[in-house]
Coordinates of C-alpha atoms in Angstrom, one line a residue:
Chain F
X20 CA 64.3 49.8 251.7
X21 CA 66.9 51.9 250.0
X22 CA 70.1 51.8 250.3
X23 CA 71.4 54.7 252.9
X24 CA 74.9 53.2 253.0
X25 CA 76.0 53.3 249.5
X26 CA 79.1 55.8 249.5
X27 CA 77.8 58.3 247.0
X28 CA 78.3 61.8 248.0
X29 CA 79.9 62.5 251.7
X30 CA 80.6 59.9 254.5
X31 CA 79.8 61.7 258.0
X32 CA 80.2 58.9 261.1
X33 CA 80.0 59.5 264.1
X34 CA 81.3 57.3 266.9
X35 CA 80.9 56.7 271.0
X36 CA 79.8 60.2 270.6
X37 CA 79.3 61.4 274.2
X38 CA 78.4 64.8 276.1
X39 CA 77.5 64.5 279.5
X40 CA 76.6 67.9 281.9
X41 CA 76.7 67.2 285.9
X42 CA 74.7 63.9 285.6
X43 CA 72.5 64.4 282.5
X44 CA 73.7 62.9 279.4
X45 CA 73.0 65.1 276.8
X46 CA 74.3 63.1 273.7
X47 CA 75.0 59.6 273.4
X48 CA 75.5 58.1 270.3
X49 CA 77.7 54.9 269.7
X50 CA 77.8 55.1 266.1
X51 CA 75.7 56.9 263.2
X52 CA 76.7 56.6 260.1
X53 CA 74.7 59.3 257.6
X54 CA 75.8 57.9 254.1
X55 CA 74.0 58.0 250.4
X56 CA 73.0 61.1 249.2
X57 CA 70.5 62.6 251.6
X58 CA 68.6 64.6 252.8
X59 CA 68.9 63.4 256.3
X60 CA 66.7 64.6 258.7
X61 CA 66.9 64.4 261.9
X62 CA 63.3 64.2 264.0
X63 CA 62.6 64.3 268.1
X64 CA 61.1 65.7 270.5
X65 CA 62.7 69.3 272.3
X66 CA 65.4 68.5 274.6
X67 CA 66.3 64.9 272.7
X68 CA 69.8 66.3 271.5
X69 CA 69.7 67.1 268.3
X70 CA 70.8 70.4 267.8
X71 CA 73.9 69.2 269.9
X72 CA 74.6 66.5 267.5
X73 CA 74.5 68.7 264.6
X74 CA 76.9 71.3 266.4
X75 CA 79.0 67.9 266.9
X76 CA 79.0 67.0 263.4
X77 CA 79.9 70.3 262.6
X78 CA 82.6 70.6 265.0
X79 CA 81.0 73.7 267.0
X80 CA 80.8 71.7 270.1
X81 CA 83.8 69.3 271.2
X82 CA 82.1 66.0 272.8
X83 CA 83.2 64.4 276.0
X84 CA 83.9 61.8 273.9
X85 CA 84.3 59.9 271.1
X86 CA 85.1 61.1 267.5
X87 CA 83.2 62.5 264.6
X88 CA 84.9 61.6 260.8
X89 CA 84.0 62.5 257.3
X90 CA 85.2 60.6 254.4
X91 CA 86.9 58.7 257.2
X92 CA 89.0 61.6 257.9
X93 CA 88.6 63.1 261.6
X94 CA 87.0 66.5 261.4
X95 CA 89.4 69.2 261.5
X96 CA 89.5 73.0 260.0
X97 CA 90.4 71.5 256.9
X98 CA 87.1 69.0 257.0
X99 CA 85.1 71.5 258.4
X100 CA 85.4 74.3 255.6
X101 CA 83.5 71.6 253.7
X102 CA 80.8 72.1 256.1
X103 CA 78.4 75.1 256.4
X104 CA 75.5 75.6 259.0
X105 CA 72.4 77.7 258.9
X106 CA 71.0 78.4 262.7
X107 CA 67.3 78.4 264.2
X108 CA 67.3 82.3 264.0
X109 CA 69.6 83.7 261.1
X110 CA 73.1 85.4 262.3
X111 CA 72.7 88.4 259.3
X112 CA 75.6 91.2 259.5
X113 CA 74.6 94.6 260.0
X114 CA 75.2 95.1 256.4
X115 CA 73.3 95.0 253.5
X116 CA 72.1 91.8 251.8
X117 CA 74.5 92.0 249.1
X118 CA 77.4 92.0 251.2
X119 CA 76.3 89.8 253.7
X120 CA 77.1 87.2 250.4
X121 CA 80.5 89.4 249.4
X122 CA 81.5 88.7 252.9
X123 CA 82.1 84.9 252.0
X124 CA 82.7 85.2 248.8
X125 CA 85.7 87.6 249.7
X126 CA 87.1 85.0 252.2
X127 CA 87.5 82.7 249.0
X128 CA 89.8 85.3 246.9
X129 CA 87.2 85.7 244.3
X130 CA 87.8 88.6 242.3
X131 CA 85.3 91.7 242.5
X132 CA 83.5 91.2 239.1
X133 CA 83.1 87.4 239.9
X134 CA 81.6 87.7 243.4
X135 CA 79.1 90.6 242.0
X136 CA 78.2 87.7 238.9
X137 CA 78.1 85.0 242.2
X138 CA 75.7 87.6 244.0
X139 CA 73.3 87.9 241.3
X140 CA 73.3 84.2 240.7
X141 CA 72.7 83.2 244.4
X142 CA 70.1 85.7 245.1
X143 CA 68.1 84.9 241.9
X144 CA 67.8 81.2 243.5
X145 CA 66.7 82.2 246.4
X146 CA 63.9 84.7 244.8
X147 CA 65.9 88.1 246.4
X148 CA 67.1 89.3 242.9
X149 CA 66.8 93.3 243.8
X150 CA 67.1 93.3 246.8
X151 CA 71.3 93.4 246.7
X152 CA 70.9 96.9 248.8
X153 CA 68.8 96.6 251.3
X154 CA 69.7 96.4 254.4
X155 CA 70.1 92.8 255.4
X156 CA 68.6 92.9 259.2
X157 CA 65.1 94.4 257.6
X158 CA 64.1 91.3 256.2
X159 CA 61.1 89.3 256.6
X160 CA 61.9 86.2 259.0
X161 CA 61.5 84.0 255.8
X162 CA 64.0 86.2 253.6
X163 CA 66.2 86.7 256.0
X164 CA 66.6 82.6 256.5
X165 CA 67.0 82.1 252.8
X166 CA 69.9 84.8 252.6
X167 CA 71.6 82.7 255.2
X168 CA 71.0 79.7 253.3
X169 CA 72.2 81.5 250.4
X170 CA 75.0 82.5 252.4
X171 CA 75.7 79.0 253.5
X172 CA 76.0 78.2 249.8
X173 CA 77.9 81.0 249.0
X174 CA 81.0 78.8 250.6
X175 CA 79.9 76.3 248.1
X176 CA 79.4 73.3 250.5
X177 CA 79.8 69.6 250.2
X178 CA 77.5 69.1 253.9
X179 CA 75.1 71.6 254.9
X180 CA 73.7 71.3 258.3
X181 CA 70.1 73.5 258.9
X182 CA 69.0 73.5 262.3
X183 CA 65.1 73.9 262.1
X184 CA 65.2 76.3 259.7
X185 CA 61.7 77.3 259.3
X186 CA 60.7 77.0 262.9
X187 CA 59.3 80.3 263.4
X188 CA 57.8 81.0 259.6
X189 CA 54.3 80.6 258.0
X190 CA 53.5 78.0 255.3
X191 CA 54.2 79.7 252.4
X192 CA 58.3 80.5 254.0
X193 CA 58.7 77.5 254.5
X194 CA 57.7 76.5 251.4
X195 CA 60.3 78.9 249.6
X196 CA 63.0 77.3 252.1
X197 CA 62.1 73.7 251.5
X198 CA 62.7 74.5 247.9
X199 CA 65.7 76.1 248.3
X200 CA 67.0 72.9 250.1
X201 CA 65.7 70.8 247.6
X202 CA 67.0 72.4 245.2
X203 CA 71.0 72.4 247.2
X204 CA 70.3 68.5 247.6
X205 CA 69.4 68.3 243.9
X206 CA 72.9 69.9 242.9
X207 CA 75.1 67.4 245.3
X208 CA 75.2 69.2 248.5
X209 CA 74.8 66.5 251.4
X210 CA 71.5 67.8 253.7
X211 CA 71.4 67.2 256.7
X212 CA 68.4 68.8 258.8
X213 CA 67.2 69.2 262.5
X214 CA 63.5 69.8 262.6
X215 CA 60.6 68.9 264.9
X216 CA 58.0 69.6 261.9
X217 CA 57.0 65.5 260.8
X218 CA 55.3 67.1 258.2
X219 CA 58.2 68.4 256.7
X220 CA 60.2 65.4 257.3
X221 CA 57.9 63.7 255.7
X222 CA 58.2 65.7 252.3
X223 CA 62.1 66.2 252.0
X224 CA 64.1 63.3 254.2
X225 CA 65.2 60.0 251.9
X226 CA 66.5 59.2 255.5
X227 CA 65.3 59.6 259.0
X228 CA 67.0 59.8 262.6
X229 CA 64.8 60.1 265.4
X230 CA 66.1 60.9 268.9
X231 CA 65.1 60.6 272.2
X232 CA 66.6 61.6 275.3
X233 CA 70.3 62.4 273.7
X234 CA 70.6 58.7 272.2
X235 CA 69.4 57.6 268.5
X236 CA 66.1 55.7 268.9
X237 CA 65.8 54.9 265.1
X238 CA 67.3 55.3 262.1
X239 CA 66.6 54.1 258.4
X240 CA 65.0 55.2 255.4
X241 CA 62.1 57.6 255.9
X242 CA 59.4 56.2 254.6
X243 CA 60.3 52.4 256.2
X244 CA 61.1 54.7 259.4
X245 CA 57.4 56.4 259.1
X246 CA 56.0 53.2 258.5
X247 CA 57.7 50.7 260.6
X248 CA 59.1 52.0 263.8
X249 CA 59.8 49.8 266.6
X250 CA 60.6 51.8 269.2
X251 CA 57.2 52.7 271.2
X252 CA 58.3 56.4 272.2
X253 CA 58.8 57.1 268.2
X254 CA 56.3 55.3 267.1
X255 CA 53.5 57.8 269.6
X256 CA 56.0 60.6 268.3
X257 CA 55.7 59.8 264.8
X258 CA 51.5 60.0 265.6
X259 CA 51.4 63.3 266.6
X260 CA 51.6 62.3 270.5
X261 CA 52.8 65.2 272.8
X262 CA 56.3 63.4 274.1
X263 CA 58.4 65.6 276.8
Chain I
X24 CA 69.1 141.4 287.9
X25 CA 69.4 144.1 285.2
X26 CA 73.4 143.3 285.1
X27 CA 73.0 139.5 284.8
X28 CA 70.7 140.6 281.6
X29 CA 73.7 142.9 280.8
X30 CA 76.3 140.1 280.9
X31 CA 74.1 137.8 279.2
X32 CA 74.1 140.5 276.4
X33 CA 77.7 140.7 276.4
X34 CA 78.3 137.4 276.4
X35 CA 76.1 136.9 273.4
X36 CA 77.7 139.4 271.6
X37 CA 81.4 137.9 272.1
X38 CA 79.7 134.7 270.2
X39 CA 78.3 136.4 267.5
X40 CA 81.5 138.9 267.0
X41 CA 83.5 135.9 266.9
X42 CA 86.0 137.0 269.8
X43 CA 88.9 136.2 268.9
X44 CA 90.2 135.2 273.0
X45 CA 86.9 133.2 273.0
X46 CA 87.8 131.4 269.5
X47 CA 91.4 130.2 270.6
X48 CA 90.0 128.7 273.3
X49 CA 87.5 126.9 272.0
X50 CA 89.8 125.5 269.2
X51 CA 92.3 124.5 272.4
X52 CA 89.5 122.9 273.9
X53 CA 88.2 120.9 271.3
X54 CA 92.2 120.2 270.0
X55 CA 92.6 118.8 273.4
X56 CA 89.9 116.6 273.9
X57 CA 89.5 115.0 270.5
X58 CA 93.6 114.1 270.6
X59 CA 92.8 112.7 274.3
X60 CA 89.3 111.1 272.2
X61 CA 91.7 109.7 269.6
X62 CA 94.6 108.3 272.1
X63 CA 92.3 106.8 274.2
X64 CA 90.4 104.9 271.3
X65 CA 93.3 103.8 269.9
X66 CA 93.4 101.8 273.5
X67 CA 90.2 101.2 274.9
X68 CA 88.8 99.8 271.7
X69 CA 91.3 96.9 271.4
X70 CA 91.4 96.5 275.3
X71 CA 87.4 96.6 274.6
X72 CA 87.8 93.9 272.4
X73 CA 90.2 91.9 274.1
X74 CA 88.3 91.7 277.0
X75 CA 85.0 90.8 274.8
X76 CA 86.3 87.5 272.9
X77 CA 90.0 87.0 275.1
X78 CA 89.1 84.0 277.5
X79 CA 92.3 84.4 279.8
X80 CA 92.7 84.4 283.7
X81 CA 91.8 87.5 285.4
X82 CA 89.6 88.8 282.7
X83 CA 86.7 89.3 285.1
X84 CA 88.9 91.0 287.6
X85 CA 90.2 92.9 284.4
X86 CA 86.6 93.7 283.5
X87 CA 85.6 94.4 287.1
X88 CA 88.5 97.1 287.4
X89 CA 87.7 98.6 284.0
X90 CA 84.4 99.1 284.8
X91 CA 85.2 100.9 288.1
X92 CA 87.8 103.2 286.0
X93 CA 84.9 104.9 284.7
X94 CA 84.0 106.9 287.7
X95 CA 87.6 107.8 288.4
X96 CA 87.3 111.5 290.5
X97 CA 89.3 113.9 287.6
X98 CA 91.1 115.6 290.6
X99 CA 92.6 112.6 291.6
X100 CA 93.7 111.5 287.9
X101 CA 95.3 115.5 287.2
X102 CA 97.0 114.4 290.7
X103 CA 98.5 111.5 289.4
X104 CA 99.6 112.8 285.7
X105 CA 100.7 116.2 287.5
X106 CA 103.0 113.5 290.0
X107 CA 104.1 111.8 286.9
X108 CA 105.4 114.7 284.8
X109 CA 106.4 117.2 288.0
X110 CA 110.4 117.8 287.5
X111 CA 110.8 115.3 290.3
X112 CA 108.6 112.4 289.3
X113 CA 109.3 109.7 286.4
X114 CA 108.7 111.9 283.3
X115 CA 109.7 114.9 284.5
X116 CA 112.8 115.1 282.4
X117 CA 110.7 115.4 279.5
X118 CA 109.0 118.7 280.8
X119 CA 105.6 118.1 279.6
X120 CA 103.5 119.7 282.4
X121 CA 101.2 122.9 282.1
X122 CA 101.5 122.0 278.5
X123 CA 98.7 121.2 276.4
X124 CA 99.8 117.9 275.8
X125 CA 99.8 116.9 279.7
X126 CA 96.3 118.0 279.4
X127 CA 95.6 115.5 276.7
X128 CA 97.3 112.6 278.9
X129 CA 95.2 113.2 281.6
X130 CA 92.2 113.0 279.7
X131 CA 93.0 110.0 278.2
X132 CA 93.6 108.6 281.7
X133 CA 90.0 109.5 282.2
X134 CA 88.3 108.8 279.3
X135 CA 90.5 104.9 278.4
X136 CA 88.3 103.3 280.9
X137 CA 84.6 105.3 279.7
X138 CA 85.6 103.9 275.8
X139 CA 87.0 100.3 276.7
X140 CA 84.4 99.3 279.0
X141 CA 81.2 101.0 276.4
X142 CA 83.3 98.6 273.2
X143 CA 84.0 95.9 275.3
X144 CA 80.1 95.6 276.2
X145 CA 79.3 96.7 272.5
X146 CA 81.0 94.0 271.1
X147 CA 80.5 91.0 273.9
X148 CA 77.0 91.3 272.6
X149 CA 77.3 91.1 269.2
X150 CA 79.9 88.4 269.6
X151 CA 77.5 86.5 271.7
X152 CA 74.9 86.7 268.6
X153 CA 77.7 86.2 265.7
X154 CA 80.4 83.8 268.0
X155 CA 78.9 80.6 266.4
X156 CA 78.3 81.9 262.9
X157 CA 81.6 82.9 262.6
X158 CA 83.1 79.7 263.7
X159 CA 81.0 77.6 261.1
X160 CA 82.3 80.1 258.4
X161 CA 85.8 79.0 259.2
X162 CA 86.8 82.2 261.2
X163 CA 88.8 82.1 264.4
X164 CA 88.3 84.3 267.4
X165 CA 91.3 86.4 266.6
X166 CA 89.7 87.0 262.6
X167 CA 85.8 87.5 264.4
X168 CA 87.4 90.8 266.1
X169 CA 87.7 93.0 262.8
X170 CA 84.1 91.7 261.7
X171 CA 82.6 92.5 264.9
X172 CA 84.4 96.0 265.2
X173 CA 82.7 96.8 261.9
X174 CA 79.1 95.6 262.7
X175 CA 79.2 97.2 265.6
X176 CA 80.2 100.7 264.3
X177 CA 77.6 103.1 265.1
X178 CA 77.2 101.6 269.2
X179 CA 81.3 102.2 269.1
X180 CA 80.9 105.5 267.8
X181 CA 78.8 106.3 270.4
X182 CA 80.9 105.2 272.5
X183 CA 83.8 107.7 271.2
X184 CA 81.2 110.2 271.6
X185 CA 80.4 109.9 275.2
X186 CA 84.1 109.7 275.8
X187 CA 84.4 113.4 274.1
X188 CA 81.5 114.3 276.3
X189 CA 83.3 113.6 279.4
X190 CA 86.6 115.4 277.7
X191 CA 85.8 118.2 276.9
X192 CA 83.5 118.9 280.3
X193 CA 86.2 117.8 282.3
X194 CA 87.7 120.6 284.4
X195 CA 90.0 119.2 287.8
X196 CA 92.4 117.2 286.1
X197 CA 93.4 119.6 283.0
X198 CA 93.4 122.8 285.7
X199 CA 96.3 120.8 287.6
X200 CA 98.1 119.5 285.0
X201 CA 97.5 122.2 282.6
X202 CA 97.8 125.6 285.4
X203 CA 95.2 127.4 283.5
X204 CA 97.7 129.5 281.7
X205 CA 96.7 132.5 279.0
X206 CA 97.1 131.6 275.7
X207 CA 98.8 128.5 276.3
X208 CA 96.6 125.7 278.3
X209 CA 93.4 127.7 279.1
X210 CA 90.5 125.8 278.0
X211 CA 86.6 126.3 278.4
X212 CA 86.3 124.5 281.5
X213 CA 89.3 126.0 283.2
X214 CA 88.6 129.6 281.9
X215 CA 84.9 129.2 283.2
X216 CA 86.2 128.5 286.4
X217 CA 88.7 131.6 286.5
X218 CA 86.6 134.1 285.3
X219 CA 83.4 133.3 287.1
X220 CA 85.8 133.9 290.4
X221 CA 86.9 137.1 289.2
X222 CA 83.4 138.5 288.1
X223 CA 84.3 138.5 284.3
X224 CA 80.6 136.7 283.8
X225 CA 80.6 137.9 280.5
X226 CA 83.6 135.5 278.8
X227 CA 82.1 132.9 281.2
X228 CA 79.0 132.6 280.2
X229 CA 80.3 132.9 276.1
X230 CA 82.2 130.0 276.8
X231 CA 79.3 128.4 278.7
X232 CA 77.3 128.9 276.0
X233 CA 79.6 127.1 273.8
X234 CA 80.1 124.5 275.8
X235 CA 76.1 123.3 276.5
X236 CA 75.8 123.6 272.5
X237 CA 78.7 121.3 272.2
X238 CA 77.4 118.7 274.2
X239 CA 74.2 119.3 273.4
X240 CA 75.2 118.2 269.4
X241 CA 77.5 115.3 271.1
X242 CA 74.3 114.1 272.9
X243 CA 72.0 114.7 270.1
X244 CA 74.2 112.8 267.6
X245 CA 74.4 109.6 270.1
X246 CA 71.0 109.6 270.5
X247 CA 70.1 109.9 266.5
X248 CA 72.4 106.8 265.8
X249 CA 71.4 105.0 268.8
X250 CA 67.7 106.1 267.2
X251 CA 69.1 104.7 263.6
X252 CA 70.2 101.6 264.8
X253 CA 66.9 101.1 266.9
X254 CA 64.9 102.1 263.8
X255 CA 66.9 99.2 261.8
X256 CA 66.3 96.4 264.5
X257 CA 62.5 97.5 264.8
X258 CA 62.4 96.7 260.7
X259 CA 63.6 93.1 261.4
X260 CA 61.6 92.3 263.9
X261 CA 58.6 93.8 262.7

């Protein structure tokens, strides 16, 4: 098994992490710990929680309790701008493509022939060289996701957190976004993904959580996790069953 | 029968001679209702905004009263504005009634409420797509409020234009507060009204004329940037 605790690349724990609504507990985690180098991916069933605990890692959604850290520093603004997030459905500005990228790019003081050689750069990557006009809210559901992945990138990350980012695109989209966040993970940038796709877990995690019902049912690398698990639920998941 | 054709005629022909009564009043018209149109953008918009991202108490009273602004009856708002600036009430002393400018205050009494409530919709829908976006790009509420303004630019225009639309068709507050004088506060609205009772159909109907073009271009450009912005969505979904 490799090692998913060596402290290469970003520290993100997570402790007596609890959200709780009327009597349902939504999240509750007494300690993760997503170390190494990633890509994490994290696997279940709709409903298990894990949307909310990427929003909790990312400090969108304050938990009932407990704390989340990264480097062993709690998260705060300062933490967090070395986090970016790319949703389910992309949040584009009603602007064009180009400037959907200027418009982080600006927030970091870059000067206007920098940001237009960053433009060019990012959207080579991600296969949208060209398309710097058009307006950003007329691309195809696949193009649109890799702009906000560029986007993401744009704020030059150490973390970035995807929450099933190709849940609603054909093979060949997905493809181009799996590449994309190979290629992020390849460069240093810590991945950590929500998806309900085992396929694709299966082809980009090095490490695996599965949830169930808001709490962490298993965690370890992903091909010991694929292999090996012990928990009965996950281990029907993992087979394709239909778990609700 | 054959005079209606006849004042139809002459009304026509004060248009196309560009009459020069008919001209001045237009231009007071239009002067009147895009200051009131400016004043009242200048605050509905950030009360529009407020009200979309502010979380505070009484913001859904707030929202509840601002809503119900939108029908207020014009008579009764030139009633209030003309008991506000009369000699005797609270800014009388600075003598502003049957002046073109109480005319514009009264109108942005009326039209405050159409603009706030249209931008605070507006932009409580696009923050409720953007709100988490934002946040995980670092930006607080307060810094959210100039993106959203800008992204939704063409719904908030069309919410200036229905503003103007009820401005410059507005006729019981501006005839109080404004007394319908020659040459000085006589707008479309207000004219129409005088010289229909005195049987001068001909200036009437001119202005009439002038009127139902104007908000027929008012309507026509809100419905061709709502049509744009339809157009645009359509391409992303498709």
């Amino acid at each position: 098994m490799r090692d998913l605790c060596n402290d290469t690349g970003v520290l993100i724990e997570a402790t007596g992490l609890r959200l709780v609504r009327g009597t349902k507990h939504l999240l509750d985690i007494p300690h993760l710990r997503l170390g190494g180098p990633g890509p994490t991916v994290i696997l279940g069933p709709n409903g298990a929680g894990k949307s909310l605990l990427l929003r909790c890692l990312h400090g969108l959604i304050r938990a009932d309790a407990g704390q989340v850290r990264q480097d062993g520093i709690p998260l705060d603004g300062r933490q967090r701008m070395r986090q970016a997030m790319v949703f389910q459905r992309p949040v584009l500005l009603r602007r064009s493509v180009a400037a959907n990228l200027d418009f982080v790019l600006r927030r970091q003081g870059l000067p206007r022939a920098v940001r237009r050689e960053r433009i060019a750069e990012l959207l080579e990557t991600g296969g949208l060289s060209g398309r710097e006009r058009q307006w950003a809210r007329s691309l195809s559901g696949g193009e649109a996701q890799r702009l906000a992945i560029l986007r993401a990138l744009a704020t030059e990350p150490d973390v970035l957190f995807l929450d099933e980012p190709t849940s609603a695109l054909d093979p060949g989209a997905t493809q181009a976004i799996e590449a994309l966040v190979k290629q992020a993970s390849a460069k240093g940038v810590r991945i950590v993904m929500v998806t309900h796709d085992i396929g694709q877990a299966r082809r980009l995690a090095r490490d695996v959580v599965v949830m169930i019902g808001g709490r962490i049912a298993e965690h370890g690398d992903a091909l010991h996790v694929f292999d090996n698990a012990t928990h009965g639920t996950v281990r029907r998941f993992l087979a394709g069953d239909l778990i609700f | 029968m054959q005079e209606f054709a006849q004042e139809f005629r002459d009304a026509f022909a004060l248009i196309l001679a560009g009459d020069a009564e008919l001209l001045a009043i237009v231009l007071l018209s239009l002067r009147v209702s895009l200051f009131a149109v400016f004043f009242a953008a200048v605050i509905g918009m950030p009360l529009g905004a407020a009200l979309a991202v502010g979380r505070f108490p009484g913001r859904g009273a707030l929202v509840v009263l601002v809503n119900a602004l939108m029908g207020l009856p014009p008579v009764v708002v030139g009633l209030l504005v003309y008991l506000m600036l009369s000699r005797s009430g609270p800014l009388g002393v600075l003598q502003l009634l049957y002046t073109p400018t109480a005319m514009i205050i009264a109108q942005v009494v009326l039209v405050t409420p159409i603009i706030a409530a249209l931008s605070r919709q507006v932009i409580e829908m696009l923050d409720a797509e953007y709100a988490e976006q934002m946040r995980s790009l670092g930006l607080s509420r307060f810094a959210t409020v100039p993106v959203l303004l800008w992204d939704g630019r063409i719904a908030l225009l069309t919410a200036l234009l229905a503003g103007f639309g009820r401005a410059i068709a507005e006729v019981g507050a501006v005839i109080i507060v404004g007394g319908n004088i020659n040459h000085v506060t006589r707008v479309m609205t207000t004219t129409i009204a005088l010289e229909t009772s005195k049987g001068n159909l001909a200036l009437a109907l001119a202005l009439g004329a002038v009127l139902i073009a104007i908000a027929v271009t008012v309507n026509a450009l809100v419905s061709l940037l709502g049509q744009r912005a339809e157009v645009r969505e359509a391409m992303r979904n498709a």
